[in-house]
Structures are given as C-alpha cells and as structure tokens.
Short mmCIF file of C-alpha atoms in Angstrom, two decimals:
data_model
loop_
_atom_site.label_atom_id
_atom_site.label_comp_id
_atom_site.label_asym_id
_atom_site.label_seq_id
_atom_site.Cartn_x
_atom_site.Cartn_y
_atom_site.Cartn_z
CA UNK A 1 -102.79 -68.91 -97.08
CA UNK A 2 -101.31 -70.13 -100.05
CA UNK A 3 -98.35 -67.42 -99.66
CA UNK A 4 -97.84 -68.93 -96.21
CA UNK A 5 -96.15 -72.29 -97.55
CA UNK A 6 -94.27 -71.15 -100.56
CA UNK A 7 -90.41 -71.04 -101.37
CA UNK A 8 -90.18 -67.93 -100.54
CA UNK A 9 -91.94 -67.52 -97.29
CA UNK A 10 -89.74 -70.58 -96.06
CA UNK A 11 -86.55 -68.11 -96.94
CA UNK A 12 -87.97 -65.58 -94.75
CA UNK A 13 -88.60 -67.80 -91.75
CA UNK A 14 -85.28 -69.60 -92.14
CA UNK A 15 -83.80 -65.56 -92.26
CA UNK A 16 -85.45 -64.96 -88.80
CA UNK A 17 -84.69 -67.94 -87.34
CA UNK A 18 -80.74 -67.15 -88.33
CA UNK A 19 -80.47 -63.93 -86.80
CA UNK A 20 -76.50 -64.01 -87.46
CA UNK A 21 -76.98 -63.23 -90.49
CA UNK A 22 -76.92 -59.29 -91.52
CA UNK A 23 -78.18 -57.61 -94.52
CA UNK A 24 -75.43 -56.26 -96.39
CA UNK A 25 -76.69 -55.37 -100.22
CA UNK A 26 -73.47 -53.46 -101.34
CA UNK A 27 -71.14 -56.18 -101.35
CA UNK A 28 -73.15 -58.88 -103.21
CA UNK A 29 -73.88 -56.33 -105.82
CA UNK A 30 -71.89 -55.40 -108.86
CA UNK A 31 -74.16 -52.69 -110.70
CA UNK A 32 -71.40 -52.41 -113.45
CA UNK A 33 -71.67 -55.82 -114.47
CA UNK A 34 -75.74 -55.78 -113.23
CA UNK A 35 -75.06 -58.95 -111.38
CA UNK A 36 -75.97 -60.18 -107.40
CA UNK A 37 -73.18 -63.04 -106.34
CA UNK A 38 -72.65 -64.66 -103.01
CA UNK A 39 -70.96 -67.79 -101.50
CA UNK A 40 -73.33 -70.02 -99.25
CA UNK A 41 -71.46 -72.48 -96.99
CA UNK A 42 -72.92 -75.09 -95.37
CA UNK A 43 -71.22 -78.60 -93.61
CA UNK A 44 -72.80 -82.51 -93.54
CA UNK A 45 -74.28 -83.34 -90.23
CA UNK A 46 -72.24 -85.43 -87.69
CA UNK A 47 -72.36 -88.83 -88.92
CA UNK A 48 -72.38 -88.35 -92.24
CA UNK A 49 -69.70 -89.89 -94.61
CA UNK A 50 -68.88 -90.00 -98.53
CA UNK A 51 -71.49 -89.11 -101.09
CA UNK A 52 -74.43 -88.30 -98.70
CA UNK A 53 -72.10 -86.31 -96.85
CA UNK A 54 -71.33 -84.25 -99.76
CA UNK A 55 -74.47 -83.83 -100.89
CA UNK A 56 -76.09 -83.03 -97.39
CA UNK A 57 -73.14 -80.16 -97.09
CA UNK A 58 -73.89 -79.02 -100.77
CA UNK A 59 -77.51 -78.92 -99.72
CA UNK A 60 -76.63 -76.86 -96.60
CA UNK A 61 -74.53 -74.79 -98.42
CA UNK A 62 -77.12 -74.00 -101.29
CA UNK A 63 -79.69 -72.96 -98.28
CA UNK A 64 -77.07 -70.32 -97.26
CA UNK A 65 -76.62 -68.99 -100.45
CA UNK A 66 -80.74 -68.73 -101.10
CA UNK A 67 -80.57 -66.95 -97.87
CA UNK A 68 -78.34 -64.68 -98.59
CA UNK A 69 -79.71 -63.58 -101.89
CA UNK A 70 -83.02 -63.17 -100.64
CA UNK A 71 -81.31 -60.47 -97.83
CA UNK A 72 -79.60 -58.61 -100.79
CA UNK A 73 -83.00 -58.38 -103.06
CA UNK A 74 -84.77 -57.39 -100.69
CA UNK A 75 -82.34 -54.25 -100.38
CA UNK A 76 -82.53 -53.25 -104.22
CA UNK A 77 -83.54 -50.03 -104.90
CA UNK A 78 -85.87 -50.27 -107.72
CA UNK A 79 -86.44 -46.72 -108.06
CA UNK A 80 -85.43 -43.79 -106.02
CA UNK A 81 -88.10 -44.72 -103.10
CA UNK A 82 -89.12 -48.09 -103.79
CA UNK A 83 -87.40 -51.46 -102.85
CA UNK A 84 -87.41 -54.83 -104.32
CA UNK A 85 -88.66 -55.72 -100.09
CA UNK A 86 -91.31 -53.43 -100.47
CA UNK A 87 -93.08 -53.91 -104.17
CA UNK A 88 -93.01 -57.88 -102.69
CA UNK A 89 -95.26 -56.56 -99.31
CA UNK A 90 -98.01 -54.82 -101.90
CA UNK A 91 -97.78 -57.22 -104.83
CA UNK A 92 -98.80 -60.99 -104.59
CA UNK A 93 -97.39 -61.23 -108.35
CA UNK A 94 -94.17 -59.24 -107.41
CA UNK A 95 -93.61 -61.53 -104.58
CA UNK A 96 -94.04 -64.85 -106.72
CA UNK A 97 -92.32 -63.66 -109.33
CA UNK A 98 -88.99 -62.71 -107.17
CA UNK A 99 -89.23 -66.55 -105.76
CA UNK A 100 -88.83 -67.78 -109.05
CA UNK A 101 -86.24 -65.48 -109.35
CA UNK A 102 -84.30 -66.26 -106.33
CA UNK A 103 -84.71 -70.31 -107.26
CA UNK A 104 -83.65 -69.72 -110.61
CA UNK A 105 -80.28 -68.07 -109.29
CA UNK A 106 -77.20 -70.34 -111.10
CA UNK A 107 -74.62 -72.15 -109.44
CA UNK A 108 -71.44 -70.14 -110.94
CA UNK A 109 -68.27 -72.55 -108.55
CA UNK A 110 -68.43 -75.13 -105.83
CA UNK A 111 -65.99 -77.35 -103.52
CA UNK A 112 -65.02 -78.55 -100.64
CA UNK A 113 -63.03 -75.49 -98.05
CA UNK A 114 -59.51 -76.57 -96.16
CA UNK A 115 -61.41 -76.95 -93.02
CA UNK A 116 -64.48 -79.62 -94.72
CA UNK A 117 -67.22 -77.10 -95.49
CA UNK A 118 -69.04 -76.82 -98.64
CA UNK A 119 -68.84 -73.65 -100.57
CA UNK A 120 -71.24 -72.95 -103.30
CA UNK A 121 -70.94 -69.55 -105.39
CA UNK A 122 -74.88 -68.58 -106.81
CA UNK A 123 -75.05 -65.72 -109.53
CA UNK A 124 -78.35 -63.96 -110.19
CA UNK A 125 -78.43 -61.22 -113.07
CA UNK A 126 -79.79 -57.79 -111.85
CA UNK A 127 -81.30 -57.80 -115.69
CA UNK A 128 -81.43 -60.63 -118.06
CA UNK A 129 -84.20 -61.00 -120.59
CA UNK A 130 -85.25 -64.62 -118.94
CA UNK A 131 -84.19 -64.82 -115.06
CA UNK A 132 -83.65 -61.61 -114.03
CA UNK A 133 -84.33 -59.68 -111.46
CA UNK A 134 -86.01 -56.90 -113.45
CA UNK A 135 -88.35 -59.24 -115.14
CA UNK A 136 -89.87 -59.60 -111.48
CA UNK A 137 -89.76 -56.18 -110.62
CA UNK A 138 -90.05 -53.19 -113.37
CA UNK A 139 -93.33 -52.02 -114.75
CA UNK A 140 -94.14 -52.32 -117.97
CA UNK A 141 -95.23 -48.94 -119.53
CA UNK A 142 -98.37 -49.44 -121.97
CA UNK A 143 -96.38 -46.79 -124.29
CA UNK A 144 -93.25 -45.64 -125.45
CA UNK A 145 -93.43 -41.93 -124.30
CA UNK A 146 -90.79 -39.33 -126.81
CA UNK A 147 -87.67 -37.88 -125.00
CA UNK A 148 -88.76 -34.36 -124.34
CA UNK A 149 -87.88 -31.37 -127.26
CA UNK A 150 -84.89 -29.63 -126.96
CA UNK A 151 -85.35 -25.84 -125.30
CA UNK A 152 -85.41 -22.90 -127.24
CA UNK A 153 -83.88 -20.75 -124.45
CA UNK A 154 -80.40 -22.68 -124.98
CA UNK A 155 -78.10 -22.97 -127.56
CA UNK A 156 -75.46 -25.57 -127.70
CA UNK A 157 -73.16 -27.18 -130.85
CA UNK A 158 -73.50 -30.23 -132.05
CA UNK A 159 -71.05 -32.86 -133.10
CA UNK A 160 -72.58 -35.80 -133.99
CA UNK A 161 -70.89 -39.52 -133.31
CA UNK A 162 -71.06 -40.08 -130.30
CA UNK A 163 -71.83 -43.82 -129.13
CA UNK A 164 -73.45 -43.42 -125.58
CA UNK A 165 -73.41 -41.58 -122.50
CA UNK A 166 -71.79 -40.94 -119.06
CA UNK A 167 -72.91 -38.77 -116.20
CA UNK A 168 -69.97 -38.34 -114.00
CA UNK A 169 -71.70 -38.36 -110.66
CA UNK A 170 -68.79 -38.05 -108.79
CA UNK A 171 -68.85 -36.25 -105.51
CA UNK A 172 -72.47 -36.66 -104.84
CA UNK A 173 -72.75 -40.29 -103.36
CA UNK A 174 -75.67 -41.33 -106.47
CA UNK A 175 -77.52 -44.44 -105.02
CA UNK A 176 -77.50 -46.88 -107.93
CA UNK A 177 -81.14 -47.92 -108.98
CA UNK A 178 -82.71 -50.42 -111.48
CA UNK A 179 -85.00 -47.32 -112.89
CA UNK A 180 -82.72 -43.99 -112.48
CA UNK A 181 -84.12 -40.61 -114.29
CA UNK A 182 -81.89 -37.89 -115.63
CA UNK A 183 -83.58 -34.42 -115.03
CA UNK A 184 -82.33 -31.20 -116.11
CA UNK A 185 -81.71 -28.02 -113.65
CA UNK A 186 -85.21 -27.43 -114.26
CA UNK A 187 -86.39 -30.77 -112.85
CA UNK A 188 -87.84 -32.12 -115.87
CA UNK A 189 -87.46 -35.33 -116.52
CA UNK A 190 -84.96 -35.95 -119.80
CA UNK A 191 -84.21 -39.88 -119.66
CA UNK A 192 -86.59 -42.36 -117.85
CA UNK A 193 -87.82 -45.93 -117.98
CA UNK A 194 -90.81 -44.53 -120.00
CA UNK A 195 -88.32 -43.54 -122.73
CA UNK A 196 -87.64 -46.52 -123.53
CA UNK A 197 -88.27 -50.17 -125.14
CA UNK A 198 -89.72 -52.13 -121.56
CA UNK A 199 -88.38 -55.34 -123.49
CA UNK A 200 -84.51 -53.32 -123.52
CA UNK A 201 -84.77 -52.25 -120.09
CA UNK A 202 -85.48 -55.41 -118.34
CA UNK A 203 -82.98 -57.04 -120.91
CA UNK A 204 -79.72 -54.80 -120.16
CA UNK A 205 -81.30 -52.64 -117.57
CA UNK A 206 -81.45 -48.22 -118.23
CA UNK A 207 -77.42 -47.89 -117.21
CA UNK A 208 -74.65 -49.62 -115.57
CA UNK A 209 -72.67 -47.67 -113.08
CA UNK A 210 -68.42 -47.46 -113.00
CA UNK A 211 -66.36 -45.88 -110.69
CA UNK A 212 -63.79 -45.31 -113.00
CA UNK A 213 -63.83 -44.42 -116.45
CA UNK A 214 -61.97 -47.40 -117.51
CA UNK A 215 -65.14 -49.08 -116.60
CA UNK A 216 -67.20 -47.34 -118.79
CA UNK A 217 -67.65 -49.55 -121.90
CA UNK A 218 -71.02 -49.67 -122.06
CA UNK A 219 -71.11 -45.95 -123.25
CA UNK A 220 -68.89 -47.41 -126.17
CA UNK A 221 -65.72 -45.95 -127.51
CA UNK A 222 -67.07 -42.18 -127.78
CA UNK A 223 -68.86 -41.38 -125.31
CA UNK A 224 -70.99 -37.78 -124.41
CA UNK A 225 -69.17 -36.90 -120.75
CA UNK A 226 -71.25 -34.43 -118.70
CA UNK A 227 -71.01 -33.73 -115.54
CA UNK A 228 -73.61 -34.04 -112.88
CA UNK A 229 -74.68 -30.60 -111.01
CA UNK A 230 -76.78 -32.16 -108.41
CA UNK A 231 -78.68 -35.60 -107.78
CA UNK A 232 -82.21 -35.50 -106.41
CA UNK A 233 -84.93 -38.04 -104.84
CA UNK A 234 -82.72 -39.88 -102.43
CA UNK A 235 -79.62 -39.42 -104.30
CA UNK A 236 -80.99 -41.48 -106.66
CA UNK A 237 -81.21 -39.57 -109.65
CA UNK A 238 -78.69 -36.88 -111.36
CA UNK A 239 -79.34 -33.61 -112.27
CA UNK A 240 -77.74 -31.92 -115.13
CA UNK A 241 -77.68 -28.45 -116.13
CA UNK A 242 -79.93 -26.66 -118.69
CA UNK A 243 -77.33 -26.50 -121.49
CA UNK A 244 -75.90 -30.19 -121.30
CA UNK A 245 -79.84 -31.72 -120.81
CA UNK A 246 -80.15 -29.61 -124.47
CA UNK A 247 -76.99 -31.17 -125.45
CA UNK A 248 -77.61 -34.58 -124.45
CA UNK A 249 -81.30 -34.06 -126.20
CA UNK A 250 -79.62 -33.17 -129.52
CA UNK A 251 -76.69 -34.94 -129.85
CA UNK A 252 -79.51 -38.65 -129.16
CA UNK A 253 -81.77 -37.32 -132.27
CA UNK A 254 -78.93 -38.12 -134.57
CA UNK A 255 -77.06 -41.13 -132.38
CA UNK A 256 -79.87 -42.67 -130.36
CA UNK A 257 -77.62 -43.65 -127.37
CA UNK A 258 -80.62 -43.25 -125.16
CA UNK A 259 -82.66 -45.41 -127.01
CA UNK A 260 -80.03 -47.71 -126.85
CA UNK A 261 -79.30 -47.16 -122.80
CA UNK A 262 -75.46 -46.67 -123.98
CA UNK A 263 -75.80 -44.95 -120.62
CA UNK A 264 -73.25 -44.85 -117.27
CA UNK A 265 -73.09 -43.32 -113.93
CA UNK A 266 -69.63 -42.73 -112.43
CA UNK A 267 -70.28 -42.89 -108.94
#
C-alpha cells in the first residue's frame, strides 16, 4: 500500500491520465555524454497574475518535465533484455530508488516562451556517482571477476600505448545499454560489468557511444580501433573476432583501458 501513494506512483497516474503524451526514449537521450534532458512546459491557470502566476506555470512546467523523464527511464535498456520499466515491476528497492532519482533530476535553463508558457529544461545523468541513474539500477557484483586469458590458438603483435578502446559498430544498428558485453566469435564473454570496479561503472558507466569518431574522446588520444563482426542479444552487444578479442586481451594487460572503461561504441 505504501507504493500506492508515493512520488512515483503519482507520475504514473498523471502519465495515464495524459495520454498525449508518447514515449519517445531516443531523443531525450545522449549516450555519448550519458545524460537524459527534456523541456517540460507548463502555463498559470486563468486568473492568475504576477509572481503566483509564475510560479504556478513553473510548477506546471516542472510536472511536465517529471513526466517526461519518467517515460524515457522507463525505456532504458539496462542490459540487453532488461529495462529500467521492468527491474522497477520486480524490485520494490529498484522502484524507490529510481523516484529519488527522477526527483533529484536538476533544473539545467528556465523562462518564460513568446506565447506566455513556462519552459523548464531538467538534466538527469545516465551515471553519476551520487544521482544517477545507474546508482538505482546496476547490480553490484560481490567480486571483481579477471578478464579472461588470452587464447593460445591465436597469435597477434603487440604494441603497447594505447589509451582506450573503440568498437566500430557501424552497420549493425548496436542498441546502446547501461551494461553492454564484448564477446569474441566464440561467444565468450571478454569485457562485462563483472570486469570491473561496481564503484567505476555506476560512476562513468562501462562505455559511451559516438557516431563519429570525432566523438570518441573517451577512448583518449590513442585509441585500439577494431571492428565489430557481429552484435548479439538484441543487438545489444558486439561481437569481435577471435584474433582482435586476443588483441584487445593483450594489448589491456599492459594499458588497462578496460579497467579504466576507456571504452566506445560507434554506432
């Protein structure tokens, strides 16, 4: 019962009683800069002047923009078949822990529009070490598992130097997740959330995904560029061949760019 009156489930109910409003996640959602942003509007009440008109269109417009966010969270994929929507339907904590979330979302611009609306821009980080959306969401492994061992079968050269990683995924439509996996042609798993630091990940999140390699920076200034074969599990997660999963394995021992999740998807 207690679920029944909280923040949250007032968002839903105000989300079915708009039904104007459609679910759009893409555009909200910048998974380069790991960021959700949208622009509530709202506009005072007839017979409303001055300040309390302001502030009833500000409060309006702030409802909107709660709204909205809620739609687009809902939508995130947090892994290949598992949505932000549906870890809140099996997880009373999940679901608590996205309302505080959602209510902790920043005000980011504001004013009045040409035609007397209030506009109110709200910015929620996809991963942030205090309000973000991964702090709700991503499990928390009880150990640091080791990046597999480099196969015998394959040979490849090593450079050394190189300051992170991009998987051009080009071509194959990838679905950008909070928890993606890189899996060689074999379909073993080579980089995963279990890899890594759980602090890291829900601070700057496993990869950050560019559509240009222009965008790239968070690989760094010399970056390992390999290029997808295949992505698997809902286009979710890319597949590299044998030889470059050995490469990738060998080159991290000495730079530790997966460690680091120096990693980006071109999509």
């Amino acid at each position: 019962m207690k679920a029944k009156f909280s923040f949250l489930g007032i968002l839903i109910a105000a989300l079915l009683l708009c039904s104007g409003i459609r679910a759009e996640a893409a555009p909200g959602t910048d998974w380069n800069s790991n960021t959700i942003t949208v622009t509530g509007t709202g506009i005072a009440p007839a017979g409303s002047y001055g300040a309390q008109a302001r502030i009833l269109a500000k409060r309006a417009a702030v409802a909107d923009a709660y709204r909205q966010l809620l739609e687009i969270v809902k939508g995130v994929q947090i892994d290949a078949t598992t949505t932000v929507e549906m870890a809140m339907t099996t997880s009373d904590t999940v679901n608590l822990h996205v309302e505080g979330v959602i209510r902790g979302a920043k005000i980011v611009d504001e004013n009045f529009t040409y035609d007397g609306a209030y506009e109110v821009t709200m910015q929620l980080p996809i991963f942030g070490a205090s309000g973000g959306l991964a702090e709700a969401v991503l499990e928390r492994p009880t150990r640091v598992e080791p990046f597999p061992e480099v196969s015998t079968t394959v040979t490849v050269t090593i450079r050394g130097g190189y300051t992170g990683l991009i998987i051009d995924c080009r071509g194959f439509r990838v679905q950008p997740v909070m928890s993606p996996v890189i899996k060689n042609a074999r379909g073993q798993k080579i980089y995963g959330h279990k890899n890594l630091d759980p602090d890291k990940v829900i601070e700057y999140g496993m990869a950050s995904y560019a559509d240009s390699m222009s965008q790239a920076q968070r690989a760094g200034s010399n970056p390992l560029v390999i290029k997808a074969v295949d992505v698997e599990d809902f286009n979710a997660n890319p597949v590299v061949s044998m030889e470059d999963a050995n490469l990738i394995l060998s080159e991290n021992k000495s730079s530790h760019f997966l460690e680091d999740t120096a990693v980006v998807f071109l999509y």
